[in-house]
């Protein structure tokens, strides 16, 4: 488990108007030595510490909740892609009601964690709209290790068209030259999807 950070101790000390080396602060961190322990602490557990009453316990819990929210906003959880279904679950909710084709790229780190996503084009796909430079420029900017392409078929039928296959091959070739792998191209339909990689089309 990750050890509690000094900033958290400082935040609590300031919130309670206590010195960092005071008995209350040190006892809290002795009893709850990790961030996970602290974020799950209860009012009753805090009250059991000498010098902490109900009001102070509630004050501590409020400070910890604030610290947790700030931590999540600065370092949000990284969504990892292990299989095509993971991509589908990530993007399907926003694709569900789209009336036009949206071509989206997921930018991944070396551990297949999604570090960003970007809509490259909107409208019917063709080679002039989805150009490798528009796909790989943001990938390079974000130091991506690899990318996954995703687009929807408003018809609801996710079978890849010849254009889908052609675009994918062009992107794979460009990625090979640049050094950024195109791991897959997912086509989203109504509550279903097709992976071009699984179908051997890339």
CSV table of C-alpha atoms in Angstrom, one decimal:
chain,number,residue,atom,x,y,z
A,1,UNK,CA,0.0,0.0,0.0
A,2,UNK,CA,1.1,3.5,-0.6
A,3,UNK,CA,2.3,5.4,2.5
A,4,UNK,CA,0.5,8.5,3.5
A,5,UNK,CA,2.0,11.6,2.0
A,6,UNK,CA,3.6,14.4,4.1
A,7,UNK,CA,1.2,16.9,2.4
A,8,UNK,CA,-1.8,15.0,3.9
A,9,UNK,CA,-0.3,15.3,7.4
A,10,UNK,CA,0.3,19.0,6.8
A,11,UNK,CA,-3.3,19.4,5.6
A,12,UNK,CA,-4.7,17.8,8.7
A,13,UNK,CA,-2.5,19.8,11.0
A,14,UNK,CA,-3.6,23.0,9.4
A,15,UNK,CA,-7.3,22.0,9.4
A,16,UNK,CA,-7.2,21.2,13.1
A,17,UNK,CA,-4.8,24.1,13.9
A,18,UNK,CA,-2.4,21.6,15.4
A,19,UNK,CA,1.4,21.3,15.1
A,20,UNK,CA,2.5,18.4,12.8
A,21,UNK,CA,4.3,16.8,15.8
A,22,UNK,CA,1.4,17.1,18.1
A,23,UNK,CA,0.0,14.0,19.9
A,24,UNK,CA,-3.3,14.0,17.9
A,25,UNK,CA,-1.7,14.3,14.5
A,26,UNK,CA,1.0,11.6,15.3
A,27,UNK,CA,-1.6,9.3,16.8
A,28,UNK,CA,-3.9,9.5,13.7
A,29,UNK,CA,-1.0,8.6,11.4
A,30,UNK,CA,0.3,5.9,13.7
A,31,UNK,CA,-3.2,4.2,13.8
A,32,UNK,CA,-3.9,4.8,10.1
A,33,UNK,CA,-0.5,4.6,8.3
A,34,UNK,CA,-1.7,4.5,4.7
A,35,UNK,CA,-3.8,6.8,2.6
A,36,UNK,CA,-6.3,3.9,2.1
A,37,UNK,CA,-6.6,3.6,5.9
A,38,UNK,CA,-7.1,7.3,6.3
A,39,UNK,CA,-9.7,7.7,3.6
A,40,UNK,CA,-11.8,4.8,5.1
A,41,UNK,CA,-11.5,6.0,8.8
A,42,UNK,CA,-14.8,6.4,10.7
A,43,UNK,CA,-16.0,9.0,13.2
A,44,UNK,CA,-16.0,6.3,15.9
A,45,UNK,CA,-12.4,5.4,15.3
A,46,UNK,CA,-11.3,9.0,15.5
A,47,UNK,CA,-13.2,9.7,18.7
A,48,UNK,CA,-11.3,6.8,20.3
A,49,UNK,CA,-8.2,8.9,20.1
A,50,UNK,CA,-7.6,11.1,23.2
A,51,UNK,CA,-8.3,14.7,22.5
A,52,UNK,CA,-10.7,14.1,19.6
A,53,UNK,CA,-14.4,14.8,20.1
A,54,UNK,CA,-17.3,14.4,17.8
A,55,UNK,CA,-16.9,17.9,16.2
A,56,UNK,CA,-13.2,17.4,15.6
A,57,UNK,CA,-13.7,13.9,14.2
A,58,UNK,CA,-16.2,15.3,11.7
A,59,UNK,CA,-13.7,18.1,10.8
A,60,UNK,CA,-11.0,15.5,10.2
A,61,UNK,CA,-13.3,13.4,7.9
A,62,UNK,CA,-14.3,16.5,5.9
A,63,UNK,CA,-10.6,17.4,5.4
A,64,UNK,CA,-9.8,13.9,4.3
A,65,UNK,CA,-12.7,13.8,1.8
A,66,UNK,CA,-11.5,17.1,0.3
A,67,UNK,CA,-8.0,15.7,0.0
A,68,UNK,CA,-9.3,12.5,-1.7
A,69,UNK,CA,-11.2,14.5,-4.2
A,70,UNK,CA,-8.3,16.7,-5.0
A,71,UNK,CA,-6.0,13.7,-5.4
A,72,UNK,CA,-8.5,12.1,-7.8
A,73,UNK,CA,-8.8,15.3,-9.9
A,74,UNK,CA,-5.0,15.7,-10.2
A,75,UNK,CA,-4.3,12.0,-10.7
A,76,UNK,CA,-7.4,10.4,-12.2
A,77,UNK,CA,-7.5,6.6,-12.4
A,78,UNK,CA,-6.0,5.3,-15.6
A,79,UNK,CA,-8.4,3.1,-17.7
A,80,UNK,CA,-6.5,0.1,-19.0
A,81,UNK,CA,-7.2,-1.7,-22.2
A,82,UNK,CA,-6.8,-5.5,-22.1
A,83,UNK,CA,-9.2,-6.5,-24.8
A,84,UNK,CA,-11.6,-5.0,-27.5
A,85,UNK,CA,-14.5,-5.2,-25.1
A,86,UNK,CA,-12.7,-2.7,-22.8
A,87,UNK,CA,-12.7,-0.2,-25.6
A,88,UNK,CA,-16.4,-0.8,-26.3
A,89,UNK,CA,-17.3,-0.3,-22.6
A,90,UNK,CA,-15.3,3.0,-22.5
A,91,UNK,CA,-16.7,4.7,-25.6
A,92,UNK,CA,-20.1,3.1,-26.2
A,93,UNK,CA,-22.1,5.4,-23.9
A,94,UNK,CA,-21.0,8.5,-25.8
A,95,UNK,CA,-21.5,6.9,-29.2
A,96,UNK,CA,-24.9,5.5,-28.5
A,97,UNK,CA,-27.0,8.3,-29.8
A,98,UNK,CA,-24.7,9.9,-32.4
A,99,UNK,CA,-26.3,10.5,-35.9
A,100,UNK,CA,-23.0,10.9,-37.7
A,101,UNK,CA,-19.8,8.9,-37.8
A,102,UNK,CA,-17.2,10.0,-35.3
A,103,UNK,CA,-13.6,8.8,-35.6
A,104,UNK,CA,-11.9,8.8,-32.2
A,105,UNK,CA,-8.4,7.9,-31.2
A,106,UNK,CA,-7.4,6.5,-27.8
A,107,UNK,CA,-3.8,7.3,-26.8
A,108,UNK,CA,-2.2,4.7,-24.6
A,109,UNK,CA,0.9,4.6,-22.5
A,110,UNK,CA,3.4,1.6,-22.4
A,111,UNK,CA,1.1,-0.3,-20.1
A,112,UNK,CA,-2.0,0.1,-22.3
A,113,UNK,CA,-3.5,2.7,-20.0
A,114,UNK,CA,-5.6,5.4,-21.7
A,115,UNK,CA,-3.9,8.8,-21.3
A,116,UNK,CA,-6.1,10.8,-23.6
A,117,UNK,CA,-8.7,10.5,-26.4
A,118,UNK,CA,-9.5,12.8,-29.2
A,119,UNK,CA,-12.1,13.1,-32.0
A,120,UNK,CA,-10.3,13.2,-35.3
A,121,UNK,CA,-13.2,13.6,-37.7
A,122,UNK,CA,-17.0,13.8,-37.9
A,123,UNK,CA,-18.9,12.6,-40.9
A,124,UNK,CA,-18.5,9.9,-43.5
A,125,UNK,CA,-15.1,8.3,-43.4
A,126,UNK,CA,-12.7,8.5,-46.3
A,127,UNK,CA,-9.0,8.8,-46.8
A,128,UNK,CA,-9.0,12.6,-47.1
A,129,UNK,CA,-10.9,13.1,-43.8
A,130,UNK,CA,-8.9,10.6,-41.6
A,131,UNK,CA,-5.4,11.4,-42.5
A,132,UNK,CA,-2.4,9.9,-40.6
A,133,UNK,CA,-1.1,13.3,-39.7
A,134,UNK,CA,-4.3,14.2,-37.9
A,135,UNK,CA,-4.1,10.9,-36.0
A,136,UNK,CA,-0.5,10.9,-35.1
A,137,UNK,CA,0.1,14.6,-34.3
A,138,UNK,CA,-1.7,14.4,-31.0
A,139,UNK,CA,-0.3,10.9,-30.3
A,140,UNK,CA,3.3,12.3,-30.7
A,141,UNK,CA,2.4,15.3,-28.6
A,142,UNK,CA,1.3,13.1,-25.7
A,143,UNK,CA,4.2,10.7,-26.1
A,144,UNK,CA,1.9,7.8,-26.7
A,145,UNK,CA,3.3,4.3,-26.9
A,146,UNK,CA,0.3,3.1,-29.0
A,147,UNK,CA,-3.2,4.1,-30.2
A,148,UNK,CA,-6.5,2.5,-30.7
A,149,UNK,CA,-8.9,3.8,-33.3
A,150,UNK,CA,-12.7,3.8,-32.8
A,151,UNK,CA,-15.6,4.9,-34.9
A,152,UNK,CA,-19.3,4.3,-35.0
A,153,UNK,CA,-21.8,3.2,-37.6
A,154,UNK,CA,-25.0,5.2,-37.1
A,155,UNK,CA,-26.8,2.4,-39.0
A,156,UNK,CA,-26.2,0.2,-36.0
A,157,UNK,CA,-24.4,-2.5,-38.0
A,158,UNK,CA,-20.7,-2.5,-37.1
A,159,UNK,CA,-19.5,-4.6,-40.0
A,160,UNK,CA,-16.3,-2.8,-41.3
A,161,UNK,CA,-16.6,-1.3,-44.8
A,162,UNK,CA,-13.8,-1.5,-47.4
A,163,UNK,CA,-13.0,2.1,-46.5
A,164,UNK,CA,-12.6,1.2,-42.8
A,165,UNK,CA,-10.2,-1.5,-43.7
A,166,UNK,CA,-8.2,0.8,-46.1
A,167,UNK,CA,-8.0,3.6,-43.6
A,168,UNK,CA,-6.8,1.2,-40.9
A,169,UNK,CA,-4.0,-0.2,-43.1
A,170,UNK,CA,-2.8,3.3,-43.9
A,171,UNK,CA,-2.7,4.2,-40.2
A,172,UNK,CA,-0.9,0.9,-39.3
A,173,UNK,CA,1.8,1.7,-42.0
A,174,UNK,CA,2.2,5.2,-40.8
A,175,UNK,CA,2.4,4.1,-37.2
A,176,UNK,CA,5.2,1.6,-38.1
A,177,UNK,CA,7.3,4.4,-39.6
A,178,UNK,CA,6.7,6.8,-36.7
A,179,UNK,CA,7.1,4.1,-34.0
A,180,UNK,CA,3.6,4.3,-32.5
A,181,UNK,CA,1.7,1.0,-32.8
A,182,UNK,CA,-2.0,1.0,-34.0
A,183,UNK,CA,-3.3,-1.8,-31.7
A,184,UNK,CA,-6.8,-2.1,-33.1
A,185,UNK,CA,-9.6,-0.4,-34.8
A,186,UNK,CA,-13.0,-0.9,-33.2
A,187,UNK,CA,-16.3,-0.2,-35.1
A,188,UNK,CA,-19.3,0.5,-32.8
A,189,UNK,CA,-22.9,-0.4,-33.7
A,190,UNK,CA,-26.0,-0.6,-31.6
A,191,UNK,CA,-25.0,-2.6,-28.5
A,192,UNK,CA,-22.3,-4.5,-30.5
A,193,UNK,CA,-18.9,-3.9,-31.9
A,194,UNK,CA,-16.3,-5.4,-34.3
A,195,UNK,CA,-12.6,-5.5,-33.8
A,196,UNK,CA,-10.7,-5.3,-37.1
A,197,UNK,CA,-7.7,-7.0,-35.3
A,198,UNK,CA,-9.8,-10.0,-34.2
A,199,UNK,CA,-11.2,-10.3,-37.7
A,200,UNK,CA,-7.7,-10.3,-39.2
A,201,UNK,CA,-8.3,-7.1,-41.2
A,202,UNK,CA,-5.2,-5.2,-40.1
